[in-house]
mmCIF file of C-alpha atoms and ligand atoms in Angstrom:
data_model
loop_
_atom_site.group_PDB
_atom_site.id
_atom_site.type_symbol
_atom_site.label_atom_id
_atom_site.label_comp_id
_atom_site.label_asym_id
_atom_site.label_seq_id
_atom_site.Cartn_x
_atom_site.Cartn_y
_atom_site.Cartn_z
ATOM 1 C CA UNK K 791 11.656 -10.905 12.207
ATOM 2 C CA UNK K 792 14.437 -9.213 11.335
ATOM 3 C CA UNK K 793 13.754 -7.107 8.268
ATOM 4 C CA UNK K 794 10.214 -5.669 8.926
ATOM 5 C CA UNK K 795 8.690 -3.914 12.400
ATOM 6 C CA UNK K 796 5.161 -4.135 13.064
ATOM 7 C CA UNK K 797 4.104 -2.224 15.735
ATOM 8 C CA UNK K 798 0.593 -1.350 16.274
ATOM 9 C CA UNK K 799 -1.025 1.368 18.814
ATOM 10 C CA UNK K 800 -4.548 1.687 19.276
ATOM 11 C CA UNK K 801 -6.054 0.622 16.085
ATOM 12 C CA UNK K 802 -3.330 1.524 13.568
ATOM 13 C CA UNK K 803 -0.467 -0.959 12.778
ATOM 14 C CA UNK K 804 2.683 0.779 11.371
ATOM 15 C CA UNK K 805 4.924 -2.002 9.261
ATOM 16 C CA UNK K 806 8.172 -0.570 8.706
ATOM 17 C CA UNK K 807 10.948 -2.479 6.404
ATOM 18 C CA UNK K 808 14.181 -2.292 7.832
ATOM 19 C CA UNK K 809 16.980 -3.123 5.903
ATOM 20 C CA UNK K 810 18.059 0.463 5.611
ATOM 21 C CA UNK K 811 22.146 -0.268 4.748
ATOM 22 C CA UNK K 812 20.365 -2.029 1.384
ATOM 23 C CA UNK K 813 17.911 1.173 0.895
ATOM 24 C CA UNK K 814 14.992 -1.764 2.119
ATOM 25 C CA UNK K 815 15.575 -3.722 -1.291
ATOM 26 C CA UNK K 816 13.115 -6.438 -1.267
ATOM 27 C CA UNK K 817 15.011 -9.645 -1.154
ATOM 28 C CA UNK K 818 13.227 -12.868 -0.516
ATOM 29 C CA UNK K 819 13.583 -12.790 3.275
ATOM 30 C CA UNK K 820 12.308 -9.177 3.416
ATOM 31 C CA UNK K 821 9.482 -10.494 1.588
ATOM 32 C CA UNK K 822 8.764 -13.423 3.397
ATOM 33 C CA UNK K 823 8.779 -11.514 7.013
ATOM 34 C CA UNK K 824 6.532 -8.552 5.118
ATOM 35 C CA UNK K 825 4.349 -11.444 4.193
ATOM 36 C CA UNK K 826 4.315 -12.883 7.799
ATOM 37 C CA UNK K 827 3.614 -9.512 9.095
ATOM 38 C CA UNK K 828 0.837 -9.143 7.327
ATOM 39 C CA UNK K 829 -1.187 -12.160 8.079
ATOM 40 C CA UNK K 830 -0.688 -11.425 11.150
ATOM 41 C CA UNK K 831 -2.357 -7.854 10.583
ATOM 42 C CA UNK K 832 -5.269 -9.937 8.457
ATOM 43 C CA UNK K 833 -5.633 -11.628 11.580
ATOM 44 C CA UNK K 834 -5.907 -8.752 14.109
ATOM 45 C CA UNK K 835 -8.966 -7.123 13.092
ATOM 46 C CA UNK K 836 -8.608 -4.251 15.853
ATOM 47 C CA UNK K 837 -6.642 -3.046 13.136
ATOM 48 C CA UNK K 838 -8.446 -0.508 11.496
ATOM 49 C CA UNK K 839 -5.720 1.236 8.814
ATOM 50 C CA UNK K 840 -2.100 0.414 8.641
ATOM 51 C CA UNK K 841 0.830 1.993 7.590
ATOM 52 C CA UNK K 842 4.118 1.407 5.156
ATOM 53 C CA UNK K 843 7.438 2.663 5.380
ATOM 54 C CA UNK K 844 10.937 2.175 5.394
ATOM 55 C CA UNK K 845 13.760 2.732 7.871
ATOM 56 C CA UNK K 846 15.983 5.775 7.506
ATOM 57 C CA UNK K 847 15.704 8.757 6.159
ATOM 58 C CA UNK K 848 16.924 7.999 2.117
ATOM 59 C CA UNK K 849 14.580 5.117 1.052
ATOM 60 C CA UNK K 850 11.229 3.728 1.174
ATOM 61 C CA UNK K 851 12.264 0.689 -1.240
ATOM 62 C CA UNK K 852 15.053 1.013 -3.593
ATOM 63 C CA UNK K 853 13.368 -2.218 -5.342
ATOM 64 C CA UNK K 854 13.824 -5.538 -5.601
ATOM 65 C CA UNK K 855 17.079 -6.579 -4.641
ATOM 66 C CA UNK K 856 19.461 -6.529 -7.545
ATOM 67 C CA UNK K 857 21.993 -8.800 -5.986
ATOM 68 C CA UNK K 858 19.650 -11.822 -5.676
ATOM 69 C CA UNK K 859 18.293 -11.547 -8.463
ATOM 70 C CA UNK K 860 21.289 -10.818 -10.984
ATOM 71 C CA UNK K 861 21.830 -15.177 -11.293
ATOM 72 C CA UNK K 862 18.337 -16.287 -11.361
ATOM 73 C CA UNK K 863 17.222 -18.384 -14.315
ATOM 74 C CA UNK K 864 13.596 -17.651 -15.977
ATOM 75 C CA UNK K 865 12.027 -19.966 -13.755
ATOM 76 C CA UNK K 866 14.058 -18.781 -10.767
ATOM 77 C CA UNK K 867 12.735 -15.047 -12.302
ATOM 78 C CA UNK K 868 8.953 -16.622 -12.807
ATOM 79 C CA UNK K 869 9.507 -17.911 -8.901
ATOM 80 C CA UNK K 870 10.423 -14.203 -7.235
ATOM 81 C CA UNK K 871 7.748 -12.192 -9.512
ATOM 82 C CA UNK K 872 5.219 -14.392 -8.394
ATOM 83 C CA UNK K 873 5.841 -14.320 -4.735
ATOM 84 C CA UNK K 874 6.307 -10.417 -4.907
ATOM 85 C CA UNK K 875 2.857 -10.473 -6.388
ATOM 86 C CA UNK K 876 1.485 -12.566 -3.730
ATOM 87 C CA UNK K 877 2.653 -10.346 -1.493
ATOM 88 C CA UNK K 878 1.222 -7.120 -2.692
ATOM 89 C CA UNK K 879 -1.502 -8.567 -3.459
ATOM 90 C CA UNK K 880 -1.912 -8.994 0.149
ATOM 91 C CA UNK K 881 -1.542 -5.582 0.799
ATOM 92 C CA UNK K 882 -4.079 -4.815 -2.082
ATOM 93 C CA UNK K 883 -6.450 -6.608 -0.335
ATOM 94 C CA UNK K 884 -5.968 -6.212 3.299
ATOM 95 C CA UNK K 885 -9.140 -6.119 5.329
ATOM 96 C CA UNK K 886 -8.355 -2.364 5.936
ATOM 97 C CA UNK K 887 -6.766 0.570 4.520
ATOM 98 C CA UNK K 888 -3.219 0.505 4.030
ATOM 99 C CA UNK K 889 -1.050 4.334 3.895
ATOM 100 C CA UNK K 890 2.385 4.164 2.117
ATOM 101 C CA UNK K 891 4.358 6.728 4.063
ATOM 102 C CA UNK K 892 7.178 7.559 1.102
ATOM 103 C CA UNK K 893 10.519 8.473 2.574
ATOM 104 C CA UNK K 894 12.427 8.548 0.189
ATOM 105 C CA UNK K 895 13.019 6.305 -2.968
ATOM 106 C CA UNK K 896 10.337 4.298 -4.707
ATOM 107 C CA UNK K 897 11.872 2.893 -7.057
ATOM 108 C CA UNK K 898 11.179 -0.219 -8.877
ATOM 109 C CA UNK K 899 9.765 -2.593 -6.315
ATOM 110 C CA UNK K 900 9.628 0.270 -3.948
ATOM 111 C CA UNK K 901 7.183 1.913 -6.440
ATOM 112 C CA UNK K 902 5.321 -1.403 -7.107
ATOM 113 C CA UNK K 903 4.721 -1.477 -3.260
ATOM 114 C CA UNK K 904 3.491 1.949 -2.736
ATOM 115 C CA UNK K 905 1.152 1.485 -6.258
ATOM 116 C CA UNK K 906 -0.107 -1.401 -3.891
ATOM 117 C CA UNK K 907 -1.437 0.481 -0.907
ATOM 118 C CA UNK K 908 -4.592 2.573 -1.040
ATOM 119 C CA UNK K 909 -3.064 6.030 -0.371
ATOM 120 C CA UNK K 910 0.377 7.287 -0.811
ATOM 121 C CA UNK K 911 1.797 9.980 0.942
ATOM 122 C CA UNK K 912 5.230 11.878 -0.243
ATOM 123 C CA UNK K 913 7.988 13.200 1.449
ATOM 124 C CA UNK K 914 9.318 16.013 -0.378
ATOM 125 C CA UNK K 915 12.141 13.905 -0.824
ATOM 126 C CA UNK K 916 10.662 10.996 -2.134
ATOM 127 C CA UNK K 917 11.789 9.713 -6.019
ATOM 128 C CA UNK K 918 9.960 7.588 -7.749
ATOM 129 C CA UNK K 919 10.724 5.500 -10.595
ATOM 130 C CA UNK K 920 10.509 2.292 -12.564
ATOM 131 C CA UNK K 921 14.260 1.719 -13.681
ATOM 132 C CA UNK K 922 14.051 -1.823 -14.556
ATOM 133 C CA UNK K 923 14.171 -2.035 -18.390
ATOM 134 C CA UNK K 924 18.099 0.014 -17.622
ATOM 135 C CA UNK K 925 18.567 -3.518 -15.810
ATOM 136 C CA UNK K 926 17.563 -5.444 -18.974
ATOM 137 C CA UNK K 927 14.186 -6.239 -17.161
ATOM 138 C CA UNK K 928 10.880 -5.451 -17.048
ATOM 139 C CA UNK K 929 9.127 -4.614 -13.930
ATOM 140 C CA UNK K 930 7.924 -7.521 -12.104
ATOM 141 C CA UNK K 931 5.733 -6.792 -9.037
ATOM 142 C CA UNK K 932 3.008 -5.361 -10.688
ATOM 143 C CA UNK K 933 4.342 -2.144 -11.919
ATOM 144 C CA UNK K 934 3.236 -2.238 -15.861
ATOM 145 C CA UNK K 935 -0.168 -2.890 -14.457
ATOM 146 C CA UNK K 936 -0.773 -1.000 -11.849
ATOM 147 C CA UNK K 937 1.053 1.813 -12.874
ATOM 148 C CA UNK K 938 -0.801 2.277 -16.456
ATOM 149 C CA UNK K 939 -4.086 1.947 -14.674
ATOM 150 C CA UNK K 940 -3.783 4.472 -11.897
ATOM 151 C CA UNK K 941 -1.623 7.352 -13.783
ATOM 152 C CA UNK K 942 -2.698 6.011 -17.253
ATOM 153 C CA UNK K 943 -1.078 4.331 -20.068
ATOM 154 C CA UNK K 944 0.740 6.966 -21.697
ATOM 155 C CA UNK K 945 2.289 8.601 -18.369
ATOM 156 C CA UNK K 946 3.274 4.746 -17.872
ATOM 157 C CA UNK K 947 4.885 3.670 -20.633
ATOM 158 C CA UNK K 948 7.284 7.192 -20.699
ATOM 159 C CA UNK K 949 8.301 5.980 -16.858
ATOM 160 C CA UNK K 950 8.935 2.476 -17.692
ATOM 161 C CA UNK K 951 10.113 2.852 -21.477
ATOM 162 C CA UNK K 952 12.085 5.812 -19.899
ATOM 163 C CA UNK K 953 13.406 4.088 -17.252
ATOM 164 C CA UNK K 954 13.923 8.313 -15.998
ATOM 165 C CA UNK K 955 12.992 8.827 -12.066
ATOM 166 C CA UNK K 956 10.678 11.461 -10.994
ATOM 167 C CA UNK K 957 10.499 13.468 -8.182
ATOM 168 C CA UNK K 958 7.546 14.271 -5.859
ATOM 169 C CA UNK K 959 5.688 17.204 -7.343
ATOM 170 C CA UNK K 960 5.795 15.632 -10.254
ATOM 171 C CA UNK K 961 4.220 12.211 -8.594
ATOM 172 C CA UNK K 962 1.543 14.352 -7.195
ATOM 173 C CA UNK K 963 0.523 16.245 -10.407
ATOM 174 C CA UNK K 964 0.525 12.835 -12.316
ATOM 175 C CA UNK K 965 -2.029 11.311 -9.608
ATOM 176 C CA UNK K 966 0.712 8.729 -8.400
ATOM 177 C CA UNK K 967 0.679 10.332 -4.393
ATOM 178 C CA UNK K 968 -2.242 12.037 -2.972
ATOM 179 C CA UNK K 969 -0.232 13.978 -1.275
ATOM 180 C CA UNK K 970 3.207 15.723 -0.720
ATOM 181 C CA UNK K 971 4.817 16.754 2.718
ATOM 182 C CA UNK K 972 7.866 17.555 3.927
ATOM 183 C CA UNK K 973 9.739 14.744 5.612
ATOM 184 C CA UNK K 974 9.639 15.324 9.194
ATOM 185 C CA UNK K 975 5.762 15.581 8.667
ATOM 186 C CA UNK K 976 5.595 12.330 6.927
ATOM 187 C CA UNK K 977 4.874 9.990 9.677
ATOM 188 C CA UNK K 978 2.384 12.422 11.653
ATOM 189 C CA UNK K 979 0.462 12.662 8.622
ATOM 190 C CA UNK K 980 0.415 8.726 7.803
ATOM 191 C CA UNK K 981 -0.797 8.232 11.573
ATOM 192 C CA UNK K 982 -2.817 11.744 11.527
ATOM 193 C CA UNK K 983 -5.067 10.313 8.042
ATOM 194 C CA UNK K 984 -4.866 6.553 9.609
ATOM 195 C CA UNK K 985 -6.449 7.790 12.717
ATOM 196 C CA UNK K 986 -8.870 9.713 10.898
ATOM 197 C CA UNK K 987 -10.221 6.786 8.928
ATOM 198 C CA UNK K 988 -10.067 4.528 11.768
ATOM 199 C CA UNK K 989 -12.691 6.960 13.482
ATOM 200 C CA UNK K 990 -15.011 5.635 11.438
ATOM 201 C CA UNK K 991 -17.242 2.571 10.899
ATOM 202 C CA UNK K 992 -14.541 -0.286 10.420
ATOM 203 C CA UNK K 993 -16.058 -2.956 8.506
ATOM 204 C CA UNK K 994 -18.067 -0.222 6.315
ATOM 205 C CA UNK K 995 -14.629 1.176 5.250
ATOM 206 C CA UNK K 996 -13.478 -2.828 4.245
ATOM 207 C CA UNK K 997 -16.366 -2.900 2.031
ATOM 208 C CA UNK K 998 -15.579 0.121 0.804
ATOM 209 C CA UNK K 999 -11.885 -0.607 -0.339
ATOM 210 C CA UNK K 1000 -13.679 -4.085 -1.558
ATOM 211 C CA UNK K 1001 -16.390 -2.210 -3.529
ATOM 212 C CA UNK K 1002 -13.531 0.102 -5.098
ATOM 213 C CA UNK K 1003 -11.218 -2.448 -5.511
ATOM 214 C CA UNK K 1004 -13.315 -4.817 -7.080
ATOM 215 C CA UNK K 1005 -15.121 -2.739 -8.788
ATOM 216 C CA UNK K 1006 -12.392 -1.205 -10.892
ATOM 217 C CA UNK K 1007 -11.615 -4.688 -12.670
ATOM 218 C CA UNK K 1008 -15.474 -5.102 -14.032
ATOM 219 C CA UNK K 1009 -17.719 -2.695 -16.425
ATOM 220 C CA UNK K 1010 -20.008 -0.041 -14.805
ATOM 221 C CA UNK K 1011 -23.016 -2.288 -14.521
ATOM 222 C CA UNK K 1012 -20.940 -4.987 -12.410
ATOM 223 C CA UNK K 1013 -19.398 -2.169 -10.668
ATOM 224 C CA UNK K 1014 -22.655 -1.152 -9.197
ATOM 225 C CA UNK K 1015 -23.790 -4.439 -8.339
ATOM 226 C CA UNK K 1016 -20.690 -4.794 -6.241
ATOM 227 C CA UNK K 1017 -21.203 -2.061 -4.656
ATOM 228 C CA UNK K 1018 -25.069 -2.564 -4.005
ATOM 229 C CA UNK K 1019 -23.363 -5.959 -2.370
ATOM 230 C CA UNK K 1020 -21.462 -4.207 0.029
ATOM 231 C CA UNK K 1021 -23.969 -1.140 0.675
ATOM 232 C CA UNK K 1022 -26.572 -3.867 1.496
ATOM 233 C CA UNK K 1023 -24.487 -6.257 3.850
ATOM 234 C CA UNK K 1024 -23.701 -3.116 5.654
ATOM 235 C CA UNK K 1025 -27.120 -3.357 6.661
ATOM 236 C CA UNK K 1026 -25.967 -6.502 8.527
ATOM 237 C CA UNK K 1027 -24.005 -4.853 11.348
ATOM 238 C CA UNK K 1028 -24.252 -3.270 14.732
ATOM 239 C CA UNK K 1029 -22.351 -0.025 13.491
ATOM 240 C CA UNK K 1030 -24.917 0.766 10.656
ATOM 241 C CA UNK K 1031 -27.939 1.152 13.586
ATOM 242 C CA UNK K 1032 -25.469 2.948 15.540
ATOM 243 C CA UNK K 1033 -24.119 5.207 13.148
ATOM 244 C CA UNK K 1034 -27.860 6.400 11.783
ATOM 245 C CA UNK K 1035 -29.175 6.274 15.888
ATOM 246 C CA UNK K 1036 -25.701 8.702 16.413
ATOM 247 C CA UNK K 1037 -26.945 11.117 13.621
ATOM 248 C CA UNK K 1038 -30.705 10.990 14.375
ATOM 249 C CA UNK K 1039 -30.075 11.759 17.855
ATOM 250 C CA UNK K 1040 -26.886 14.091 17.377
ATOM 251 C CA UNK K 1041 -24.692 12.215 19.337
ATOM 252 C CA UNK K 1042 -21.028 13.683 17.809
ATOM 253 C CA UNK K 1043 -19.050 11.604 19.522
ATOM 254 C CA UNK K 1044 -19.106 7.794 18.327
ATOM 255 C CA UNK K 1045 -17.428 4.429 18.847
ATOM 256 C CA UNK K 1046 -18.081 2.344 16.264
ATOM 257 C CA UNK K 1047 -18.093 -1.149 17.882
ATOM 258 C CA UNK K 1048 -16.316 -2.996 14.416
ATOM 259 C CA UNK K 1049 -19.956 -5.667 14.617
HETATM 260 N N1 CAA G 717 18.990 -4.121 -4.662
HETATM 261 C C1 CAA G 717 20.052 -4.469 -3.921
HETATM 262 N N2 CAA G 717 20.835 -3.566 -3.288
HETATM 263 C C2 CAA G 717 20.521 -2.259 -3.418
HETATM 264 C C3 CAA G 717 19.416 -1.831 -4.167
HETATM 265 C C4 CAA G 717 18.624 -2.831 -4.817
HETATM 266 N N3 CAA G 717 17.523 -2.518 -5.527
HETATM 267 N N4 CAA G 717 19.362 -0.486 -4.130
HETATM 268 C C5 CAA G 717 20.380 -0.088 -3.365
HETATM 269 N N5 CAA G 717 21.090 -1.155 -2.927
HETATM 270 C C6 CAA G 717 22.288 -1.171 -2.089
HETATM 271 C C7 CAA G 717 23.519 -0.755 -2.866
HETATM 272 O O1 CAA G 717 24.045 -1.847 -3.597
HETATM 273 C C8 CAA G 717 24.424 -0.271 -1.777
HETATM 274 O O2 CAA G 717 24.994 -1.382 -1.143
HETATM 275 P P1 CAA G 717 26.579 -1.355 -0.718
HETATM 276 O O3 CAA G 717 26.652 -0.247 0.313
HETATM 277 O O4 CAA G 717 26.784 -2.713 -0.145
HETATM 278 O O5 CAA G 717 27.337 -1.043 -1.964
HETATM 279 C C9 CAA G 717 23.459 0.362 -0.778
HETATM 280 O O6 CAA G 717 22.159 -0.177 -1.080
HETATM 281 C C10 CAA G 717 23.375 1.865 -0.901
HETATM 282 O O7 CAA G 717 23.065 2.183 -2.251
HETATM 283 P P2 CAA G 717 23.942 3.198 -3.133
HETATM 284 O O8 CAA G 717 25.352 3.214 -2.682
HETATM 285 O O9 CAA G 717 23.697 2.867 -4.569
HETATM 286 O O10 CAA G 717 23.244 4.576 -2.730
HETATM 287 P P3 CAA G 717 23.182 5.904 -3.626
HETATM 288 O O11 CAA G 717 22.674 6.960 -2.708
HETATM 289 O O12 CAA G 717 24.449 6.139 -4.320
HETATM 290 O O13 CAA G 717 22.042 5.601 -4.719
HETATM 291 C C11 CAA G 717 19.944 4.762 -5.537
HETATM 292 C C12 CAA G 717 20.729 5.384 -4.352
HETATM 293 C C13 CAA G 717 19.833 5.787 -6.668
HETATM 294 C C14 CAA G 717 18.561 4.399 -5.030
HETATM 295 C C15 CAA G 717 20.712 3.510 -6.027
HETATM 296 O O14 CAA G 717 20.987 2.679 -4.902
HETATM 297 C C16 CAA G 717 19.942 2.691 -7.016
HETATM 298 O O15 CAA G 717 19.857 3.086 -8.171
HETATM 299 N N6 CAA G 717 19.407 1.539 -6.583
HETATM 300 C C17 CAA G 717 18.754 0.608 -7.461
HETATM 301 C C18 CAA G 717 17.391 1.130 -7.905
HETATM 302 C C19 CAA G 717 16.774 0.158 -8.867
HETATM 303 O O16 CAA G 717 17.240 -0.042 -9.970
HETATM 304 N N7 CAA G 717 15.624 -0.436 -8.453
HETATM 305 C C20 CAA G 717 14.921 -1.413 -9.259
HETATM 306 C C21 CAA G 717 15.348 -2.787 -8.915
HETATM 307 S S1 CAA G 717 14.688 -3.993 -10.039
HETATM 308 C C22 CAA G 717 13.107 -4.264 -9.504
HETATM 309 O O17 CAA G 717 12.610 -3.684 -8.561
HETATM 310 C C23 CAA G 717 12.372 -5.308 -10.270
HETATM 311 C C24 CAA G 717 10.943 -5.474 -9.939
HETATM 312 O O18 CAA G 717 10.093 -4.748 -10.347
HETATM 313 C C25 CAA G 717 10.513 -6.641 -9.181
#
């Protein structure tokens, strides 16, 4: 591949989109290798959390990539939106966790794919923005939905009507990172929370993100059932005996076997 990295140590992949001379603008072949990456992270279920970020030191994702898409006919358009859904939907649903590690801008696409992950973390650099009506667009990998539904719609619409950027304290007092840092922290607080969460019972946390996930897109009542789905089939595995037999008999220092 040679617009995205995937390395992995010990149980935490790190997927890094390099195409920093382009700020990591999403163009077809950067999604098509991101997409390749992670089915191959699907597959390797040693991984227990990954993390997303992007080369350099000025961008995350500056967005989709402008140039490619400037000719594209609306079928062309419906083409790209779709398979820039498809991706993140991937990452949406990823057996595990997945950290966005924000290092700079988020814009458009690059916003879309951090709105993706499960947890964002900011650089104190990091801009964020949905610029794309200023292009004559609107955005198109899931930003008008995912946007409205995790800062709410009013926040939303003055981003996207707005089409004005906004920088990272004002991400984190909108609920759009979970947390700010400064940039040479970034990375060893991606790994530092991965770590942390892959400490724990693996396939418990994938039900988890399911029952959450899930969840969210049905009323209350379905909600619960969902999640009394997942409590139950937790019941299932290996770890749930050992994690209760770790307690009961104060064992504090557990290795969840991911069975
Ligand atoms: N697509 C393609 N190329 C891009 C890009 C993008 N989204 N963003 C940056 N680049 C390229 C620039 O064209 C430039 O290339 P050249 O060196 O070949 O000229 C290079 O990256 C560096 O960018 P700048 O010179 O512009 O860097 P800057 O520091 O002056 O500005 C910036 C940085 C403010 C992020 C500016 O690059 C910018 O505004 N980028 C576009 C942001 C944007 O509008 N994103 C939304 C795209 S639409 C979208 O994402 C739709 C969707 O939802 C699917």
């Amino acid at each position: 591949m040679e617009t995205i990295i995937l390395c992995v140590e010990g149980h935490v992949a790190t997927l890094t989109i390099n195409r920093p001379k382009a700020l990591n603008a999403l163009s077809t072949q950067v999604l098509t290798e991101m997409k390749e990456a992670l089915l191959e992270v699907e597959r390797n279920k040693d991984v227990y959390a990954l993390i997303i970020t992007g080369a350099g030191d000025k961008a995350f994702v500056a967005g989709a990539d402008i140039a490619e898409m400037k000719d594209k006919n609306v079928e062309e358009a419906a083409l790209y939106g779709e398979f820039g859904n498809e991706v993140f939907r991937m990452v949406e649903t990823l057996h595990c966790p997945v950290i966005a590690a924000i290092n700079g801008f988020a814009l458009g696409g690059g916003c879309e794919l951090a709105m993706s992950c499960d947890i964002r973390i900011a650089a104190e650099n990091a801009v964020f923005g949905q610029p794309e009506v200023g292009l004559g667009i609107t955005p198109g990998f899931g930003g008008t939905q995912r946007l409205a539904r995790l800062v709410g719609a009013g926040i939303a619409k003055e981003m996207i009507f707005g089409a004005r950027n906004i920088k990272a304290d004002r991400a984190y007092q909108i609920g759009l990172v979970n947390s700010v840092v400064p940039a040479e922290e970034l990375m060893v607080a991606a790994n530092k929370m991965a770590n942390g969460i892959a400490k724990n019972a693996p396939i418990a946390v994938a039900y988890a993100k399911k029952a959450i996930n899930d969840g969210l897109q049905l009323d209350i009542d379905g909600g619960i059932a969902e999640e009394v789905k997942q409590f139950s089939a937790c019941f299932a595995t290996e770890d749930q005996t050992y994690g209760m037999t770790c307690f009961l008999e104060k064992t504090k220092e557990k290795t969840f076997s991911n069975k």
